[in-house]
PDB file of C-alpha atoms in Angstrom:
ATOM      1  CA  MET C   1      70.528 -65.439   9.857  1.00  0.00           C
ATOM      2  CA  ARG C   2      71.899 -62.207  11.228  1.00  0.00           C
ATOM      3  CA  ARG C   3      71.456 -60.620  14.597  1.00  0.00           C
ATOM      4  CA  ILE C   4      69.108 -57.722  14.742  1.00  0.00           C
ATOM      5  CA  LEU C   5      68.640 -55.032  16.949  1.00  0.00           C
ATOM      6  CA  VAL C   6      65.174 -53.333  16.894  1.00  0.00           C
ATOM      7  CA  ILE C   7      65.711 -49.125  19.409  1.00  0.00           C
ATOM      8  CA  ASP C   8      61.745 -48.177  19.484  1.00  0.00           C
ATOM      9  CA  GLY C   9      62.755 -43.637  19.313  1.00  0.00           C
ATOM     10  CA  HIS C  10      58.751 -43.376  19.754  1.00  0.00           C
ATOM     11  CA  PRO C  11      58.577 -41.735  23.161  1.00  0.00           C
ATOM     12  CA  ASP C  12      54.653 -42.901  23.285  1.00  0.00           C
ATOM     13  CA  ALA C  13      53.758 -46.286  23.329  1.00  0.00           C
ATOM     14  CA  GLY C  14      50.360 -46.432  22.034  1.00  0.00           C
ATOM     15  CA  SER C  15      52.212 -44.500  18.864  1.00  0.00           C
ATOM     16  CA  TYR C  16      52.294 -45.833  15.013  1.00  0.00           C
ATOM     17  CA  CYS C  17      56.322 -46.030  15.044  1.00  0.00           C
ATOM     18  CA  ALA C  18      55.863 -48.624  18.153  1.00  0.00           C
ATOM     19  CA  ALA C  19      53.635 -50.569  15.730  1.00  0.00           C
ATOM     20  CA  LEU C  20      56.025 -50.912  13.398  1.00  0.00           C
ATOM     21  CA  ALA C  21      58.778 -51.803  15.483  1.00  0.00           C
ATOM     22  CA  LEU C  22      56.762 -54.413  16.722  1.00  0.00           C
ATOM     23  CA  ALA C  23      56.400 -55.198  13.013  1.00  0.00           C
ATOM     24  CA  TYR C  24      59.236 -55.977  11.978  1.00  0.00           C
ATOM     25  CA  GLY C  25      60.288 -57.669  14.563  1.00  0.00           C
ATOM     26  CA  ASP C  26      58.561 -59.558  15.028  1.00  0.00           C
ATOM     27  CA  GLY C  27      59.043 -60.812  11.093  1.00  0.00           C
ATOM     28  CA  ALA C  28      62.977 -60.629  11.813  1.00  0.00           C
ATOM     29  CA  THR C  29      61.809 -63.397  14.272  1.00  0.00           C
ATOM     30  CA  ALA C  30      59.624 -65.804  12.067  1.00  0.00           C
ATOM     31  CA  GLY C  31      62.053 -65.542   9.958  1.00  0.00           C
ATOM     32  CA  GLY C  32      64.993 -66.802  11.341  1.00  0.00           C
ATOM     33  CA  HIS C  33      66.988 -63.916  12.960  1.00  0.00           C
ATOM     34  CA  GLU C  34      67.511 -63.018  16.639  1.00  0.00           C
ATOM     35  CA  VAL C  35      65.996 -60.205  17.578  1.00  0.00           C
ATOM     36  CA  ARG C  36      66.407 -57.274  19.930  1.00  0.00           C
ATOM     37  CA  ARG C  37      64.397 -54.703  21.190  1.00  0.00           C
ATOM     38  CA  LEU C  38      65.094 -51.530  22.941  1.00  0.00           C
ATOM     39  CA  ALA C  39      61.889 -49.298  23.303  1.00  0.00           C
ATOM     40  CA  VAL C  40      63.806 -45.260  24.167  1.00  0.00           C
ATOM     41  CA  ARG C  41      60.950 -44.174  26.024  1.00  0.00           C
ATOM     42  CA  GLU C  42      61.153 -46.802  28.676  1.00  0.00           C
ATOM     43  CA  MET C  43      65.451 -46.898  29.567  1.00  0.00           C
ATOM     44  CA  ARG C  44      66.222 -44.381  32.659  1.00  0.00           C
ATOM     45  CA  PHE C  45      69.103 -42.121  31.597  1.00  0.00           C
ATOM     46  CA  ASP C  46      70.055 -38.489  31.296  1.00  0.00           C
ATOM     47  CA  PRO C  47      69.648 -37.294  28.079  1.00  0.00           C
ATOM     48  CA  ILE C  48      72.352 -34.689  28.784  1.00  0.00           C
ATOM     49  CA  LEU C  49      75.535 -34.531  27.576  1.00  0.00           C
ATOM     50  CA  HIS C  50      76.365 -33.118  30.052  1.00  0.00           C
ATOM     51  CA  GLY C  51      80.072 -31.341  29.147  1.00  0.00           C
ATOM     52  CA  GLY C  52      80.001 -32.745  25.768  1.00  0.00           C
ATOM     53  CA  PHE C  53      83.840 -35.303  24.661  1.00  0.00           C
ATOM     54  CA  THR C  54      85.149 -33.280  27.796  1.00  0.00           C
ATOM     55  CA  ALA C  55      84.242 -34.602  30.711  1.00  0.00           C
ATOM     56  CA  PRO C  56      82.923 -37.911  30.897  1.00  0.00           C
ATOM     57  CA  GLN C  57      79.699 -38.930  31.638  1.00  0.00           C
ATOM     58  CA  PRO C  58      79.593 -43.148  33.140  1.00  0.00           C
ATOM     59  CA  LEU C  59      76.606 -44.515  31.435  1.00  0.00           C
ATOM     60  CA  GLU C  60      74.064 -45.428  33.767  1.00  0.00           C
ATOM     61  CA  PRO C  61      73.027 -49.088  33.559  1.00  0.00           C
ATOM     62  CA  ASP C  62      70.429 -49.300  30.236  1.00  0.00           C
ATOM     63  CA  LEU C  63      72.905 -47.527  28.035  1.00  0.00           C
ATOM     64  CA  VAL C  64      75.494 -50.056  29.046  1.00  0.00           C
ATOM     65  CA  GLU C  65      73.154 -52.818  28.129  1.00  0.00           C
ATOM     66  CA  ALA C  66      71.732 -50.847  24.539  1.00  0.00           C
ATOM     67  CA  ARG C  67      75.635 -50.070  24.410  1.00  0.00           C
ATOM     68  CA  ASP C  68      75.902 -54.339  24.260  1.00  0.00           C
ATOM     69  CA  ALA C  69      73.771 -54.677  21.962  1.00  0.00           C
ATOM     70  CA  VAL C  70      74.708 -52.310  18.736  1.00  0.00           C
ATOM     71  CA  ARG C  71      78.018 -53.880  19.803  1.00  0.00           C
ATOM     72  CA  TRP C  72      75.800 -56.902  19.436  1.00  0.00           C
ATOM     73  CA  CYS C  73      74.338 -56.119  16.143  1.00  0.00           C
ATOM     74  CA  GLU C  74      75.191 -57.353  13.194  1.00  0.00           C
ATOM     75  CA  HIS C  75      71.953 -54.962  11.750  1.00  0.00           C
ATOM     76  CA  LEU C  76      70.729 -51.708  13.240  1.00  0.00           C
ATOM     77  CA  VAL C  77      66.682 -50.774  12.821  1.00  0.00           C
ATOM     78  CA  ILE C  78      65.799 -47.352  13.992  1.00  0.00           C
ATOM     79  CA  VAL C  79      61.820 -46.726  13.946  1.00  0.00           C
ATOM     80  CA  THR C  80      60.756 -43.279  14.773  1.00  0.00           C
ATOM     81  CA  PRO C  81      59.065 -40.247  13.662  1.00  0.00           C
ATOM     82  CA  CYS C  82      60.395 -36.854  11.761  1.00  0.00           C
ATOM     83  CA  TRP C  83      59.797 -34.258  13.841  1.00  0.00           C
ATOM     84  CA  TRP C  84      61.301 -30.494  12.888  1.00  0.00           C
ATOM     85  CA  TRP C  85      62.886 -32.329  10.353  1.00  0.00           C
ATOM     86  CA  HIS C  86      64.746 -35.100  13.549  1.00  0.00           C
ATOM     87  CA  VAL C  87      64.394 -37.364  15.730  1.00  0.00           C
ATOM     88  CA  PRO C  88      62.466 -36.626  18.626  1.00  0.00           C
ATOM     89  CA  ALA C  89      64.719 -35.290  21.872  1.00  0.00           C
ATOM     90  CA  LEU C  90      63.979 -38.442  23.313  1.00  0.00           C
ATOM     91  CA  LEU C  91      65.816 -40.410  20.527  1.00  0.00           C
ATOM     92  CA  LYS C  92      68.775 -37.768  20.236  1.00  0.00           C
ATOM     93  CA  GLY C  93      69.690 -38.244  23.642  1.00  0.00           C
ATOM     94  CA  PHE C  94      69.980 -41.508  23.500  1.00  0.00           C
ATOM     95  CA  ILE C  95      72.491 -40.527  19.625  1.00  0.00           C
ATOM     96  CA  ASP C  96      74.625 -38.115  22.156  1.00  0.00           C
ATOM     97  CA  ARG C  97      74.588 -40.361  25.002  1.00  0.00           C
ATOM     98  CA  LEU C  98      75.627 -44.121  23.658  1.00  0.00           C
ATOM     99  CA  PHE C  99      77.223 -42.870  19.831  1.00  0.00           C
ATOM    100  CA  LEU C 100      80.442 -41.384  21.628  1.00  0.00           C
ATOM    101  CA  PRO C 101      84.163 -41.937  21.424  1.00  0.00           C
ATOM    102  CA  GLY C 102      84.932 -45.607  22.199  1.00  0.00           C
ATOM    103  CA  VAL C 103      81.910 -46.606  20.625  1.00  0.00           C
ATOM    104  CA  GLY C 104      80.070 -45.005  17.635  1.00  0.00           C
ATOM    105  CA  VAL C 105      83.723 -44.270  16.988  1.00  0.00           C
ATOM    106  CA  ASP C 106      87.392 -42.706  18.098  1.00  0.00           C
ATOM    107  CA  TYR C 107      89.028 -39.364  17.277  1.00  0.00           C
ATOM    108  CA  LEU C 108      91.945 -39.233  16.067  1.00  0.00           C
ATOM    109  CA  ASN C 109      94.667 -36.634  15.794  1.00  0.00           C
ATOM    110  CA  GLY C 110      95.892 -37.220  11.948  1.00  0.00           C
ATOM    111  CA  PRO C 111      93.952 -37.731   8.741  1.00  0.00           C
ATOM    112  CA  PRO C 112      90.946 -39.876   8.987  1.00  0.00           C
ATOM    113  CA  TYR C 113      90.734 -38.079  11.377  1.00  0.00           C
ATOM    114  CA  ILE C 114      88.508 -41.092  12.930  1.00  0.00           C
ATOM    115  CA  ARG C 115      87.993 -44.567  13.558  1.00  0.00           C
ATOM    116  CA  LYS C 116      84.620 -45.723  12.561  1.00  0.00           C
ATOM    117  CA  LEU C 117      84.255 -48.089  15.541  1.00  0.00           C
ATOM    118  CA  LEU C 118      80.333 -50.247  13.972  1.00  0.00           C
ATOM    119  CA  LYS C 119      81.994 -51.237  10.977  1.00  0.00           C
ATOM    120  CA  GLY C 120      81.469 -54.732   9.423  1.00  0.00           C
ATOM    121  CA  ARG C 121      76.886 -53.550  10.932  1.00  0.00           C
ATOM    122  CA  SER C 122      74.077 -52.571   8.356  1.00  0.00           C
ATOM    123  CA  ALA C 123      70.871 -50.101   9.364  1.00  0.00           C
ATOM    124  CA  ARG C 124      68.295 -49.596   8.460  1.00  0.00           C
ATOM    125  CA  VAL C 125      65.648 -46.493   9.166  1.00  0.00           C
ATOM    126  CA  ILE C 126      61.804 -46.314   8.678  1.00  0.00           C
ATOM    127  CA  TYR C 127      60.139 -42.988  10.195  1.00  0.00           C
ATOM    128  CA  THR C 128      56.419 -41.325   9.994  1.00  0.00           C
ATOM    129  CA  GLN C 129      56.447 -38.151   8.409  1.00  0.00           C
ATOM    130  CA  ASN C 130      53.322 -36.116   8.290  1.00  0.00           C
ATOM    131  CA  SER C 131      54.671 -34.055   4.647  1.00  0.00           C
ATOM    132  CA  PRO C 132      54.911 -35.752   1.680  1.00  0.00           C
ATOM    133  CA  GLN C 133      57.853 -37.061   0.664  1.00  0.00           C
ATOM    134  CA  LEU C 134      58.174 -34.374  -2.247  1.00  0.00           C
ATOM    135  CA  VAL C 135      58.558 -31.597   0.306  1.00  0.00           C
ATOM    136  CA  ALA C 136      60.618 -32.741   3.184  1.00  0.00           C
ATOM    137  CA  PHE C 137      62.903 -32.971  -0.803  1.00  0.00           C
ATOM    138  CA  LEU C 138      62.125 -30.096  -2.150  1.00  0.00           C
ATOM    139  CA  GLY C 139      62.231 -27.416   0.851  1.00  0.00           C
ATOM    140  CA  ARG C 140      63.748 -29.428   3.567  1.00  0.00           C
ATOM    141  CA  GLU C 141      66.929 -31.346   0.866  1.00  0.00           C
ATOM    142  CA  ASP C 142      65.928 -34.628   2.778  1.00  0.00           C
ATOM    143  CA  LEU C 143      67.153 -33.176   5.948  1.00  0.00           C
ATOM    144  CA  PHE C 144      66.129 -35.339   8.480  1.00  0.00           C
ATOM    145  CA  TRP C 145      68.028 -38.866   6.432  1.00  0.00           C
ATOM    146  CA  ARG C 146      70.962 -36.744   5.550  1.00  0.00           C
ATOM    147  CA  ASN C 147      71.144 -36.375   8.387  1.00  0.00           C
ATOM    148  CA  MET C 148      70.462 -39.867  10.064  1.00  0.00           C
ATOM    149  CA  ARG C 149      72.146 -41.424   6.786  1.00  0.00           C
ATOM    150  CA  ARG C 150      75.301 -39.070   6.746  1.00  0.00           C
ATOM    151  CA  ALA C 151      76.071 -37.950  10.011  1.00  0.00           C
ATOM    152  CA  PHE C 152      75.532 -40.667  12.115  1.00  0.00           C
ATOM    153  CA  LEU C 153      75.521 -43.852  11.118  1.00  0.00           C
ATOM    154  CA  ARG C 154      77.569 -43.648   8.108  1.00  0.00           C
ATOM    155  CA  HIS C 155      80.151 -41.676  10.207  1.00  0.00           C
ATOM    156  CA  CYS C 156      78.997 -44.958  12.392  1.00  0.00           C
ATOM    157  CA  GLY C 157      80.388 -47.325   9.824  1.00  0.00           C
ATOM    158  CA  PHE C 158      77.145 -48.768   9.039  1.00  0.00           C
ATOM    159  CA  ARG C 159      77.207 -49.667   5.694  1.00  0.00           C
ATOM    160  CA  PRO C 160      75.012 -50.356   3.533  1.00  0.00           C
ATOM    161  CA  VAL C 161      72.569 -47.470   5.340  1.00  0.00           C
ATOM    162  CA  ARG C 162      68.401 -47.279   4.322  1.00  0.00           C
ATOM    163  CA  ARG C 163      65.335 -46.503   5.296  1.00  0.00           C
ATOM    164  CA  THR C 164      61.661 -46.640   4.479  1.00  0.00           C
ATOM    165  CA  LEU C 165      59.759 -43.234   4.600  1.00  0.00           C
ATOM    166  CA  LEU C 166      56.304 -43.585   5.400  1.00  0.00           C
ATOM    167  CA  ALA C 167      54.561 -40.548   4.436  1.00  0.00           C
ATOM    168  CA  ASN C 168      51.517 -38.366   4.239  1.00  0.00           C
ATOM    169  CA  MET C 169      51.013 -40.132   7.496  1.00  0.00           C
ATOM    170  CA  ARG C 170      48.833 -37.904   8.439  1.00  0.00           C
ATOM    171  CA  SER C 171      46.100 -38.387   5.726  1.00  0.00           C
ATOM    172  CA  ALA C 172      47.200 -42.403   5.088  1.00  0.00           C
ATOM    173  CA  THR C 173      43.741 -44.255   5.284  1.00  0.00           C
ATOM    174  CA  GLN C 174      43.201 -47.886   8.115  1.00  0.00           C
ATOM    175  CA  GLU C 175      44.255 -49.678   4.878  1.00  0.00           C
ATOM    176  CA  GLN C 176      47.237 -47.625   3.878  1.00  0.00           C
ATOM    177  CA  ARG C 177      48.403 -47.978   8.169  1.00  0.00           C
ATOM    178  CA  GLU C 178      48.073 -51.661   7.878  1.00  0.00           C
ATOM    179  CA  ARG C 179      49.927 -52.357   4.373  1.00  0.00           C
ATOM    180  CA  TRP C 180      52.865 -50.376   5.734  1.00  0.00           C
ATOM    181  CA  LEU C 181      52.914 -53.234   8.675  1.00  0.00           C
ATOM    182  CA  ARG C 182      52.968 -56.153   6.898  1.00  0.00           C
ATOM    183  CA  GLU C 183      55.633 -54.311   4.414  1.00  0.00           C
ATOM    184  CA  VAL C 184      57.996 -54.345   7.033  1.00  0.00           C
ATOM    185  CA  ARG C 185      57.136 -57.247   8.352  1.00  0.00           C
ATOM    186  CA  CYS C 186      58.609 -58.355   5.291  1.00  0.00           C
ATOM    187  CA  LEU C 187      61.360 -56.717   5.395  1.00  0.00           C
ATOM    188  CA  GLY C 188      61.964 -58.063   9.152  1.00  0.00           C
ATOM    189  CA  LEU C 189      61.506 -61.703   8.073  1.00  0.00           C
ATOM    190  CA  GLU C 190      64.361 -60.708   5.048  1.00  0.00           C
ATOM    191  CA  GLY C 191      66.584 -58.883   8.301  1.00  0.00           C
ATOM    192  CA  ALA C 192      66.435 -56.298   5.598  1.00  0.00           C
TER     193      ALA C 192
END
């Protein structure tokens, strides 16, 4: 059994992403995994990394709890929509504020220049988008996935990093959405 952290990155509690995060977490709990959940929209923190990495900015209590949950987990699941080929601003602020040097990576003065602090953990990104997957790949080289997988999660040491892409959301039928919820719940059961 695994320790799983599910992060709901959608700013709307009534969203389909919120339902997906709930389905995954419920499946993981039913599968005997230990599950912690965070909804970024419910957290109280300043999403702006004032001063970048040059000036210390203390973590608010909700971010301290999130940091401890990330360190605790063996498998991280992020559920989010893809907006403008990236995550919503609130989730981006959460990532910027939380995965700082000392949490996600440490920067070194020489090669290899970074120490990945979250090695030994796996991750899955479950994301929705209105456009067809082929449009995202051909038109934007799937920038969302490249950024989440390579520039963020692998950069911090998560491996393997997998995805579940639910495309064509605008035209998805209710039956399709219900099927996706069942599939995501099954992923949770497996802890994958």
